[in-house]
Tab-separated table of C-alpha atoms in Angstrom:
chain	number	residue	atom	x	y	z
A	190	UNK	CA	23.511	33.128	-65.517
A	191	UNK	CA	26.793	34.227	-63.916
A	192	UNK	CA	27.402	37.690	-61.758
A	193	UNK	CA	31.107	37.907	-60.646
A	194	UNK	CA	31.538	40.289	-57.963
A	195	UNK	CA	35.992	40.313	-57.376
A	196	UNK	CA	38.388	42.511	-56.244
A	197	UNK	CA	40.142	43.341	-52.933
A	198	UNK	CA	37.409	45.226	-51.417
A	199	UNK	CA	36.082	42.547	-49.094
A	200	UNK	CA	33.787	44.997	-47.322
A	201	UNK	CA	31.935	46.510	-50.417
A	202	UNK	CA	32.180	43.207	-52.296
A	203	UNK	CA	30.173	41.169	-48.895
A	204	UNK	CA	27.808	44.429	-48.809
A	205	UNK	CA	26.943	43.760	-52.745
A	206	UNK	CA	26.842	40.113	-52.326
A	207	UNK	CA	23.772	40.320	-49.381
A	208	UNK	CA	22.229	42.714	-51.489
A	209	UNK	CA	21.711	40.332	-54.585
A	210	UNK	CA	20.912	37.250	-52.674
A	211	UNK	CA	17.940	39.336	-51.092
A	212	UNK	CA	17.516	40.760	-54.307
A	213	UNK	CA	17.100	37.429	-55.798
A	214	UNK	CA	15.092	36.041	-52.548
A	215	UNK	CA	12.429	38.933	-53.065
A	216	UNK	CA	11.874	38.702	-56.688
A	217	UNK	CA	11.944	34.271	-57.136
A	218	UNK	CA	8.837	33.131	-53.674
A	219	UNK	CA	9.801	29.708	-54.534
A	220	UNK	CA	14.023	29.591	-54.451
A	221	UNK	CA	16.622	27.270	-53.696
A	222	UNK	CA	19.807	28.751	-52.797
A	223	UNK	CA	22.997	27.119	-51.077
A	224	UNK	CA	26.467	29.265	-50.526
A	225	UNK	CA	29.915	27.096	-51.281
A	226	UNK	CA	33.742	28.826	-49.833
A	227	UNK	CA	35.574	26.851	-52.047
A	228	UNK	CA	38.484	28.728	-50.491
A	229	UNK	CA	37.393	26.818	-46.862
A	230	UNK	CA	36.514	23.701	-48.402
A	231	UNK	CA	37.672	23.013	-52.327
A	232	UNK	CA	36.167	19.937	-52.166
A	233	UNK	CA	32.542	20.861	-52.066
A	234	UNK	CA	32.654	22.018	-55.959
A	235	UNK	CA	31.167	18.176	-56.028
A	236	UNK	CA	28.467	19.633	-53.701
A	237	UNK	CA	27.719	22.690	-56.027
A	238	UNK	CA	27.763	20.552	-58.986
A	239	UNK	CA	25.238	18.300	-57.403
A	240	UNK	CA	22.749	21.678	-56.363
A	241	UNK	CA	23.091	23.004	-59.882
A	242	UNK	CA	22.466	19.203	-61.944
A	243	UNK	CA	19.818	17.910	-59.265
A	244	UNK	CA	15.910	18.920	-60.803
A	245	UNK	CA	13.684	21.245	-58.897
A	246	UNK	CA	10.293	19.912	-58.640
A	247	UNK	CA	9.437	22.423	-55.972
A	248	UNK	CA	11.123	25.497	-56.687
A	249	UNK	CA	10.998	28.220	-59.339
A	250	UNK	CA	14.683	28.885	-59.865
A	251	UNK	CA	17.983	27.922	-58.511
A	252	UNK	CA	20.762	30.406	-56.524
A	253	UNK	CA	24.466	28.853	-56.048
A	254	UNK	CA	26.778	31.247	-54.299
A	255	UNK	CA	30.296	30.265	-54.624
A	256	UNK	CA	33.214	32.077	-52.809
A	257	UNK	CA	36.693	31.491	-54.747
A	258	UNK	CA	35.218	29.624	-58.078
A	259	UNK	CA	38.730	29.634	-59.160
A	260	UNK	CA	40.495	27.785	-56.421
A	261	UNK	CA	38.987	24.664	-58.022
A	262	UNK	CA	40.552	24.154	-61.922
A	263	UNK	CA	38.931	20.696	-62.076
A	264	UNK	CA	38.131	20.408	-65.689
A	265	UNK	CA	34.569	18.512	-64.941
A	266	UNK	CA	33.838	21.661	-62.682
A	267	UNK	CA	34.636	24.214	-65.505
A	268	UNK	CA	32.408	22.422	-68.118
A	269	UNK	CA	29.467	22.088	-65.558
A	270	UNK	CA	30.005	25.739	-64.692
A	271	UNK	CA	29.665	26.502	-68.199
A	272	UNK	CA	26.743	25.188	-69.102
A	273	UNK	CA	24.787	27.586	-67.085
A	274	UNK	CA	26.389	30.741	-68.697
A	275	UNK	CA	22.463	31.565	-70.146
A	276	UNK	CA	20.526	29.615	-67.651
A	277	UNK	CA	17.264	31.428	-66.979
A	278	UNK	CA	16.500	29.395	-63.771
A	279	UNK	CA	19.776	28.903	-62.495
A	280	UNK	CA	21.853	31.859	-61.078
A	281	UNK	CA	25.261	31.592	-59.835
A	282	UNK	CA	26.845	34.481	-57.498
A	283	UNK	CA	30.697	33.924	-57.354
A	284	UNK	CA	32.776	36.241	-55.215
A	285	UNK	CA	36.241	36.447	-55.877
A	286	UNK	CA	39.295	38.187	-54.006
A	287	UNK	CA	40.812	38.529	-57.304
A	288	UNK	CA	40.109	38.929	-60.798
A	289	UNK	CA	39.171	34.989	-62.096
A	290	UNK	CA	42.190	33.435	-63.660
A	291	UNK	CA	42.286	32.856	-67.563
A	292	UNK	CA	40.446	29.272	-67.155
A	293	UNK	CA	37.968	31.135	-65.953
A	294	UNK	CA	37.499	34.128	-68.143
A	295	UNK	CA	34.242	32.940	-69.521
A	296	UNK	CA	33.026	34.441	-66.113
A	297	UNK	CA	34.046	37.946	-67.400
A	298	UNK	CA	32.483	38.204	-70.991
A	299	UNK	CA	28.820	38.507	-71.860
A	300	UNK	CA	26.079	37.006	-71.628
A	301	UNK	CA	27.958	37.303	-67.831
A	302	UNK	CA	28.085	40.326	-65.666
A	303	UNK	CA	30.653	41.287	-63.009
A	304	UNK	CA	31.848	44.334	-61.096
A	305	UNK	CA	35.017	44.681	-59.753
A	306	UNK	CA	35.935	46.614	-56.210
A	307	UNK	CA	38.738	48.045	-55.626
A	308	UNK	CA	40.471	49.112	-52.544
A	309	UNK	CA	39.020	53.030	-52.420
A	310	UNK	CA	41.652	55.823	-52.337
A	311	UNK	CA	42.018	58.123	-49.908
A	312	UNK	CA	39.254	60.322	-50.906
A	313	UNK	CA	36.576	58.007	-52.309
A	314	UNK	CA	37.332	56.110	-49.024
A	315	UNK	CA	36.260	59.376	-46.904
A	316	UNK	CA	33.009	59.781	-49.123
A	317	UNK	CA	32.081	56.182	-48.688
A	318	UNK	CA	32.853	55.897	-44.843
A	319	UNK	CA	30.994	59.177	-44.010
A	320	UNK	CA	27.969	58.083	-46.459
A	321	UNK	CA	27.924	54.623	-44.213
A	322	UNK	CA	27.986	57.094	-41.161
A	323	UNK	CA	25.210	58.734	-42.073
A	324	UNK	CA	22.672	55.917	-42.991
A	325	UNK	CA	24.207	54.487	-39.754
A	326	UNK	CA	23.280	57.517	-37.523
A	327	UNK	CA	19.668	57.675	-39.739
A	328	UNK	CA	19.009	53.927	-38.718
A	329	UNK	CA	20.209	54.666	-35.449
A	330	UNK	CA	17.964	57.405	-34.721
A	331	UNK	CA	15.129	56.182	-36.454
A	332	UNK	CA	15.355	52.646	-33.834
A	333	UNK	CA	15.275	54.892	-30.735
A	334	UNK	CA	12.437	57.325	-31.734
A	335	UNK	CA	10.263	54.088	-33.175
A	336	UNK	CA	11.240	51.989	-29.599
A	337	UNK	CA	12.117	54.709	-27.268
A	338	UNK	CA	10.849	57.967	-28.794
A	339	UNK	CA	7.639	58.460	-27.475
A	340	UNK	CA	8.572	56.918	-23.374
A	341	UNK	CA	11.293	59.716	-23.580
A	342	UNK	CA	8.886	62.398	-24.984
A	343	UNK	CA	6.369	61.591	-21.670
A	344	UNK	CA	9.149	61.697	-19.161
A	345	UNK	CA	10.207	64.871	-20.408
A	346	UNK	CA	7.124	66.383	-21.072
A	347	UNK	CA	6.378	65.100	-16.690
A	348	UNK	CA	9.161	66.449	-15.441
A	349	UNK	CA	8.309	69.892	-17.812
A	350	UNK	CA	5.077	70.016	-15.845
A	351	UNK	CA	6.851	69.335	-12.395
């Protein structure tokens, strides 16, 4: 099974990314999962191809996460990728700056999913940033009254009874 997360949202695209690898981490106790930049290193599509072909006599399922699936047109690598369109114990993530090219447009069609990210306008940009804020200054607040909270209530409530 294939999820293609692409566009030039880097940010929001990373953020979705660590959110279905955990996803997939809490739902599969018994997974294998190995992350390729084919951008960094084209050459390890041999490496992915061996994850995804080599049997799992320990694990459940299988996770590949591969950055820039598309910088590779290898024919061998297309066919292998392929063959796990409707794999039910082998998942591959692929994260793409840009929409996949038209060798790779089985990525895009169903039984696949994807979801593009744009860059935000101006607007949707100011929603999401003071959203982020938010659940930033909620975390933050939440880490000082669970590790600090109750040290600063007794030094204020001593120097109240001074």
């Amino acid at each position: 099974m294939f999820i293609t997360l692409y566009g030039p949202d880097s940010y929001r695209r990373k953020e979705k990314l660590n959110e279905l690898v955990s996803s997939y981490k809490s739902k599969y106790k018994d997974i294998d999962v190995m992350f390729f930049d084919l951008r960094e290193n084209p050459d390890s599509w041999e490496e992915a191809l061996d994850f995804l072909k080599q049997p799992s006599m320990f694990v459940e399922v299988k996770l590949a996460v591969v950055k820039e699936v598309s910088q590779v047109e290898r024919k061998p690598w297309i066919d292998a990728l392929k063959k796990y369109k409707e794999s039910k114990d082998v998942f591959i993530i692929i994260s793409e700056e840009k929409k996949p090219n038209k060798k790779f447009s089985f990525l895009l069609k169903k039984p696949a999913q994807w979801q593009e990210f744009e860059e935000l306008e101006r607007e949707k940009l100011r929603r999401f940033l003071a959203k982020k804020l938010e659940e930033e200054k909620d975390s933050s607040l939440e880490k000082v009254v669970k590790n600090k909270g109750q040290a600063l209530l007794s030094k204020k409530l001593a120097i109240i009874k001074k």
